């Protein structure tokens, strides 16, 4: 008997947004608050649960991420990780600089969005009750503890390290929690937010702004790939467009599966066809699928800075730089499930930029609505980075 294939996250999210807007409009016309307030109650509980889970996610994934990288620390790994991190923060910074120039032209600081941060209780209907779920650790403590544990475990060469095994088991528990509870409930959470906004008559303005921001994000993805493959082509003295065409199957695979990990076999094959040495391709494809995420980082940061601009939330250049540098680290350790990157980034949005519950929900919705394009940008850029790393080691070998 064949298993029924469930809808993917993106269709569920779009159904949630559409359903939320329709529900809000219907009950606004009927002047009935009950269903909207029930959804608002769920949203409050879900947000509190997320606040409880996120420090656990950061602690487990960042610890294992640093420990794993340190355990295999050799020259190729060190250079590859450094190149992936630099690529992520460079292109994210580039997107930020372009955005800050474009926001005054394409977006407006509207009172609709200012209410999201200044008067969220007046802007949206309240739930019937709330249950506090205080995190075991605050975000900064979780991050610092993860660094301490990760660096400590990275120095341990013993394969049977008990602490590493315990944290790895804990990571698997957190990953299951994200995969089986948080991600499936996200569409309902997003539906509740949009139902509330639709009830107040604000949803259309938000969706128009979302469409503008999406266009900007896709433009940044395209520019990232153009620059990456141009550099690879110049260094290798090959046609950048031809190199890019080799990675098109990877782009399409990621677009369909919404998963960098699922694209590894295709990426590995296309890297080799583009001219990357087999041993470099075998190493780079799985590593970069896990740690090189410029598309996702660009998406999260552009959404964050656009919401900050529209709400009138002041973000200094130092705050922005700190956010991008930390986001690059978080992307390395982000869980490999659809939406895992934005889940891990919520901590930074709240602690570094001061986002509230509604702004966090909008960030999740906007990110997941185009997550497949960010993933496709990630895996395609992996090919360019592999070509660059391959050339670096060829040049190094020639000089030795």
Short mmCIF file of C-alpha atoms in Angstrom, two decimals, residues 62-375:
data_model
loop_
_atom_site.label_atom_id
_atom_site.label_comp_id
_atom_site.label_asym_id
_atom_site.label_seq_id
_atom_site.Cartn_x
_atom_site.Cartn_y
_atom_site.Cartn_z
CA UNK A 62 25.99 25.25 18.23
CA UNK A 63 27.82 22.97 20.69
CA UNK A 64 27.80 19.99 18.30
CA UNK A 65 28.53 22.22 15.29
CA UNK A 66 31.69 23.66 16.87
CA UNK A 67 32.77 20.29 18.32
CA UNK A 68 32.38 18.52 14.96
CA UNK A 69 34.33 21.18 13.08
CA UNK A 70 37.08 21.17 15.66
CA UNK A 71 37.36 17.37 15.72
CA UNK A 72 38.13 17.23 12.03
CA UNK A 73 40.28 20.35 12.00
CA UNK A 74 42.78 20.13 9.20
CA UNK A 75 43.92 22.58 6.57
CA UNK A 76 41.17 21.92 4.02
CA UNK A 77 38.41 22.01 6.64
CA UNK A 78 39.70 25.20 8.25
CA UNK A 79 39.94 27.05 4.93
CA UNK A 80 36.55 25.76 3.76
CA UNK A 81 34.76 26.78 6.97
CA UNK A 82 36.43 30.19 6.92
CA UNK A 83 35.50 30.71 3.25
CA UNK A 84 31.87 29.64 3.87
CA UNK A 85 31.52 32.00 6.85
CA UNK A 86 33.13 34.92 4.98
CA UNK A 87 30.89 34.30 1.94
CA UNK A 88 27.77 34.31 4.13
CA UNK A 89 28.57 37.51 6.02
CA UNK A 90 29.96 39.32 2.94
CA UNK A 91 26.87 38.81 0.79
CA UNK A 92 24.54 39.44 3.74
CA UNK A 93 26.36 42.73 4.43
CA UNK A 94 26.10 43.64 0.75
CA UNK A 95 22.34 43.02 0.85
CA UNK A 96 22.06 45.14 4.00
CA UNK A 97 23.87 48.11 2.39
CA UNK A 98 21.69 47.93 -0.73
CA UNK A 99 18.55 47.60 1.40
CA UNK A 100 19.30 50.67 3.46
CA UNK A 101 19.59 52.67 0.23
CA UNK A 102 16.42 51.18 -1.28
CA UNK A 103 14.07 51.19 1.74
CA UNK A 104 13.27 54.94 1.59
CA UNK A 105 12.42 54.53 -2.12
CA UNK A 106 10.36 51.31 -2.17
CA UNK A 107 8.99 51.09 1.39
CA UNK A 108 7.27 53.51 3.73
CA UNK A 109 7.29 53.94 7.47
CA UNK A 110 3.58 53.35 7.98
CA UNK A 111 1.61 53.65 11.19
CA UNK A 112 0.27 50.18 10.42
CA UNK A 113 3.72 48.72 10.96
CA UNK A 114 4.67 51.10 13.76
CA UNK A 115 1.72 49.72 15.73
CA UNK A 116 3.30 46.27 15.51
CA UNK A 117 6.06 47.37 17.86
CA UNK A 118 4.59 50.35 19.71
CA UNK A 119 1.03 49.18 20.43
CA UNK A 120 0.78 45.44 19.65
CA UNK A 121 -2.00 45.00 22.24
CA UNK A 122 -4.13 47.72 20.61
CA UNK A 123 -3.24 46.59 17.09
CA UNK A 124 -4.27 42.94 17.55
CA UNK A 125 -6.95 41.16 19.59
CA UNK A 126 -5.71 39.50 22.79
CA UNK A 127 -6.03 35.82 23.64
CA UNK A 128 -8.25 34.61 26.45
CA UNK A 129 -5.38 33.49 28.66
CA UNK A 130 -1.61 33.05 28.67
CA UNK A 131 0.76 30.54 30.28
CA UNK A 132 4.29 31.67 31.01
CA UNK A 133 7.00 29.23 29.86
CA UNK A 134 10.27 30.72 31.12
CA UNK A 135 13.35 29.38 29.29
CA UNK A 136 15.83 27.30 31.28
CA UNK A 137 18.59 29.60 29.97
CA UNK A 138 18.47 33.04 28.45
CA UNK A 139 19.74 33.38 24.89
CA UNK A 140 23.17 34.83 25.64
CA UNK A 141 23.85 32.25 28.35
CA UNK A 142 22.90 29.44 25.93
CA UNK A 143 25.17 30.88 23.24
CA UNK A 144 28.14 31.36 25.57
CA UNK A 145 27.71 27.91 27.12
CA UNK A 146 27.53 26.38 23.62
CA UNK A 147 30.83 28.04 22.67
CA UNK A 148 32.52 26.88 25.87
CA UNK A 149 31.27 23.29 25.52
CA UNK A 150 31.89 23.15 21.77
CA UNK A 151 35.46 24.42 22.00
CA UNK A 152 36.13 22.10 24.94
CA UNK A 153 34.79 19.07 23.09
CA UNK A 154 36.72 20.03 19.94
CA UNK A 155 40.00 19.52 21.80
CA UNK A 156 39.01 16.00 22.91
CA UNK A 157 40.38 13.44 20.48
CA UNK A 158 38.75 10.50 22.28
CA UNK A 159 35.99 9.13 20.04
CA UNK A 160 34.07 7.81 23.07
CA UNK A 161 33.65 11.14 24.78
CA UNK A 162 30.61 10.73 27.06
CA UNK A 163 29.67 14.43 27.18
CA UNK A 164 29.73 14.65 23.37
CA UNK A 165 27.42 11.61 23.12
CA UNK A 166 25.02 13.09 25.70
CA UNK A 167 24.80 16.45 23.90
CA UNK A 168 24.44 14.68 20.53
CA UNK A 169 21.50 12.69 21.94
CA UNK A 170 20.01 15.91 23.33
CA UNK A 171 20.45 17.54 19.90
CA UNK A 172 18.45 14.72 18.31
CA UNK A 173 15.65 15.25 20.84
CA UNK A 174 15.55 18.98 20.05
CA UNK A 175 15.62 18.26 16.30
CA UNK A 176 12.64 15.90 16.67
CA UNK A 177 10.84 18.55 18.70
CA UNK A 178 11.40 21.10 15.92
CA UNK A 179 10.54 18.65 13.14
CA UNK A 180 7.45 16.99 14.68
CA UNK A 181 5.91 19.78 16.79
CA UNK A 182 7.21 23.28 16.01
CA UNK A 183 7.32 23.08 12.20
CA UNK A 184 3.90 21.34 11.81
CA UNK A 185 2.24 23.94 14.07
CA UNK A 186 3.81 26.92 12.29
CA UNK A 187 1.12 27.22 9.57
CA UNK A 188 -1.58 27.45 12.28
CA UNK A 189 0.49 30.08 14.12
CA UNK A 190 0.88 32.11 10.90
CA UNK A 191 -2.84 31.69 10.13
CA UNK A 192 -3.65 33.14 13.56
CA UNK A 193 -1.40 36.17 13.03
CA UNK A 194 -2.89 36.94 9.60
CA UNK A 195 -6.44 36.33 10.83
CA UNK A 196 -5.83 38.89 13.56
CA UNK A 197 -4.36 41.41 11.11
CA UNK A 198 -7.14 40.77 8.60
CA UNK A 199 -9.74 41.29 11.35
CA UNK A 200 -8.21 44.73 12.02
CA UNK A 201 -8.08 45.52 8.28
CA UNK A 202 -4.28 45.66 8.05
CA UNK A 203 -3.40 42.38 6.29
CA UNK A 204 -3.47 43.78 2.72
CA UNK A 205 -0.89 46.46 3.54
CA UNK A 206 1.38 43.86 5.12
CA UNK A 207 1.11 41.52 2.12
CA UNK A 208 1.94 44.31 -0.35
CA UNK A 209 5.05 45.13 1.70
CA UNK A 210 5.94 41.41 1.75
CA UNK A 211 5.79 41.27 -2.07
CA UNK A 212 8.18 44.23 -2.37
CA UNK A 213 10.63 42.68 0.10
CA UNK A 214 10.46 39.32 -1.75
CA UNK A 215 11.46 41.06 -5.00
CA UNK A 216 14.44 42.64 -3.27
CA UNK A 217 15.52 39.29 -1.76
CA UNK A 218 15.39 37.46 -5.10
CA UNK A 219 17.44 40.27 -6.67
CA UNK A 220 20.08 39.85 -3.95
CA UNK A 221 20.15 36.07 -4.51
CA UNK A 222 20.74 36.64 -8.23
CA UNK A 223 23.49 39.20 -7.55
CA UNK A 224 25.17 36.82 -5.06
CA UNK A 225 25.34 34.05 -7.66
CA UNK A 226 26.58 36.44 -10.38
CA UNK A 227 29.44 37.69 -8.18
CA UNK A 228 30.34 34.22 -6.87
CA UNK A 229 30.51 32.61 -10.32
CA UNK A 230 32.26 35.63 -11.85
CA UNK A 231 35.01 35.34 -9.23
CA UNK A 232 35.24 31.58 -9.76
CA UNK A 233 35.39 32.06 -13.54
CA UNK A 234 38.05 34.77 -13.37
CA UNK A 235 40.22 32.74 -11.01
CA UNK A 236 39.90 29.58 -13.08
CA UNK A 237 40.04 31.49 -16.39
CA UNK A 238 36.80 29.90 -17.50
CA UNK A 239 33.43 31.20 -18.66
CA UNK A 240 31.41 32.07 -15.49
CA UNK A 241 28.11 31.48 -17.29
CA UNK A 242 29.20 27.97 -18.31
CA UNK A 243 30.21 27.19 -14.70
CA UNK A 244 26.86 28.49 -13.48
CA UNK A 245 24.95 26.32 -15.98
CA UNK A 246 26.58 23.21 -14.50
CA UNK A 247 24.90 24.00 -11.16
CA UNK A 248 21.37 24.54 -12.57
CA UNK A 249 20.32 20.94 -11.69
CA UNK A 250 21.32 21.63 -8.07
CA UNK A 251 19.28 24.85 -8.08
CA UNK A 252 16.19 23.07 -9.40
CA UNK A 253 16.59 20.17 -6.95
CA UNK A 254 16.80 22.55 -3.98
CA UNK A 255 13.86 24.57 -5.31
CA UNK A 256 11.73 21.42 -5.40
CA UNK A 257 12.89 19.73 -2.19
CA UNK A 258 13.44 22.90 -0.10
CA UNK A 259 16.42 21.06 1.43
CA UNK A 260 20.17 21.59 1.08
CA UNK A 261 20.80 18.08 2.45
CA UNK A 262 18.52 16.45 -0.14
CA UNK A 263 20.49 18.26 -2.87
CA UNK A 264 23.90 16.86 -1.82
CA UNK A 265 24.08 13.98 -4.36
CA UNK A 266 23.18 16.30 -7.25
CA UNK A 267 25.52 19.06 -6.04
CA UNK A 268 28.42 16.62 -5.71
CA UNK A 269 27.90 15.33 -9.25
CA UNK A 270 27.55 18.82 -10.76
CA UNK A 271 30.65 20.10 -8.93
CA UNK A 272 32.68 17.31 -10.53
CA UNK A 273 31.22 18.04 -13.97
CA UNK A 274 32.15 21.72 -13.52
CA UNK A 275 35.79 20.70 -12.98
CA UNK A 276 36.15 20.32 -9.21
CA UNK A 277 38.51 17.48 -8.23
CA UNK A 278 36.61 14.41 -7.01
CA UNK A 279 38.08 14.42 -3.49
CA UNK A 280 37.30 18.15 -3.10
CA UNK A 281 33.73 17.64 -4.41
CA UNK A 282 33.17 14.66 -2.07
CA UNK A 283 34.28 16.84 0.85
CA UNK A 284 32.70 20.17 -0.17
CA UNK A 285 29.17 19.05 -1.17
CA UNK A 286 28.07 17.73 2.25
CA UNK A 287 30.06 20.31 4.25
CA UNK A 288 28.81 23.39 2.37
CA UNK A 289 25.23 22.07 2.37
CA UNK A 290 25.44 22.31 6.16
CA UNK A 291 27.42 25.50 6.80
CA UNK A 292 27.29 27.72 3.66
CA UNK A 293 23.95 29.55 3.65
CA UNK A 294 24.27 33.01 2.06
CA UNK A 295 20.78 32.78 0.51
CA UNK A 296 19.11 32.04 3.85
CA UNK A 297 21.13 34.69 5.70
CA UNK A 298 20.30 37.31 3.04
CA UNK A 299 16.61 36.42 3.33
CA UNK A 300 16.48 36.62 7.12
CA UNK A 301 18.48 39.85 7.37
CA UNK A 302 16.57 41.63 4.58
CA UNK A 303 13.23 40.71 6.14
CA UNK A 304 14.49 41.80 9.57
CA UNK A 305 15.83 45.16 8.42
CA UNK A 306 12.73 45.85 6.29
CA UNK A 307 10.42 45.22 9.26
CA UNK A 308 12.65 47.38 11.45
CA UNK A 309 12.47 50.18 8.87
CA UNK A 310 8.68 49.98 8.42
CA UNK A 311 8.04 49.95 12.15
CA UNK A 312 10.42 52.86 12.77
CA UNK A 313 12.63 50.64 14.93
CA UNK A 314 16.08 52.22 14.94
CA UNK A 315 18.96 49.86 14.13
CA UNK A 316 22.47 51.31 14.32
CA UNK A 317 25.27 50.21 12.00
CA UNK A 318 27.00 48.53 14.96
CA UNK A 319 23.82 46.61 15.82
CA UNK A 320 23.48 45.54 12.19
CA UNK A 321 27.10 44.36 11.98
CA UNK A 322 26.80 42.45 15.26
CA UNK A 323 23.57 40.85 14.04
CA UNK A 324 25.13 39.73 10.72
CA UNK A 325 28.29 38.35 12.35
CA UNK A 326 26.22 36.33 14.83
CA UNK A 327 23.77 35.27 12.11
CA UNK A 328 26.69 33.78 10.16
CA UNK A 329 27.55 31.60 13.16
CA UNK A 330 23.92 30.61 13.73
CA UNK A 331 23.59 29.58 10.07
CA UNK A 332 26.50 27.14 10.52
CA UNK A 333 24.65 25.39 13.33
CA UNK A 334 21.08 25.72 12.01
CA UNK A 335 19.11 22.45 12.05
CA UNK A 336 18.76 20.81 8.66
CA UNK A 337 14.98 20.96 8.42
CA UNK A 338 12.86 23.41 6.40
CA UNK A 339 12.57 26.58 8.46
CA UNK A 340 15.39 25.53 10.81
CA UNK A 341 17.50 28.57 9.91
CA UNK A 342 14.85 31.13 10.77
CA UNK A 343 13.97 29.22 13.97
CA UNK A 344 17.59 29.49 15.12
CA UNK A 345 17.75 33.17 14.12
CA UNK A 346 14.72 34.17 16.22
CA UNK A 347 16.96 34.56 19.24
CA UNK A 348 19.08 37.18 17.53
CA UNK A 349 16.04 39.05 16.22
CA UNK A 350 14.65 39.29 19.73
CA UNK A 351 17.88 39.99 21.63
CA UNK A 352 19.81 42.11 19.09
CA UNK A 353 17.03 43.97 17.26
CA UNK A 354 14.24 43.99 19.86
CA UNK A 355 11.57 42.18 17.81
CA UNK A 356 8.31 41.40 19.57
CA UNK A 357 6.02 38.39 19.16
CA UNK A 358 4.13 39.71 16.10
CA UNK A 359 7.28 40.81 14.30
CA UNK A 360 8.86 37.39 14.92
CA UNK A 361 5.76 35.68 13.49
CA UNK A 362 5.88 37.91 10.39
CA UNK A 363 9.58 37.11 9.95
CA UNK A 364 8.82 33.38 10.07
CA UNK A 365 5.96 33.74 7.58
CA UNK A 366 7.95 35.88 5.14
CA UNK A 367 10.98 33.61 5.35
CA UNK A 368 9.14 30.33 4.90
CA UNK A 369 7.09 31.71 2.00
CA UNK A 370 10.26 31.86 -0.11
CA UNK A 371 12.53 29.43 1.77
CA UNK A 372 12.96 27.24 -1.31
CA UNK A 373 14.55 30.13 -3.24
CA UNK A 374 16.98 30.81 -0.39
CA UNK A 375 17.90 27.12 -0.27
#
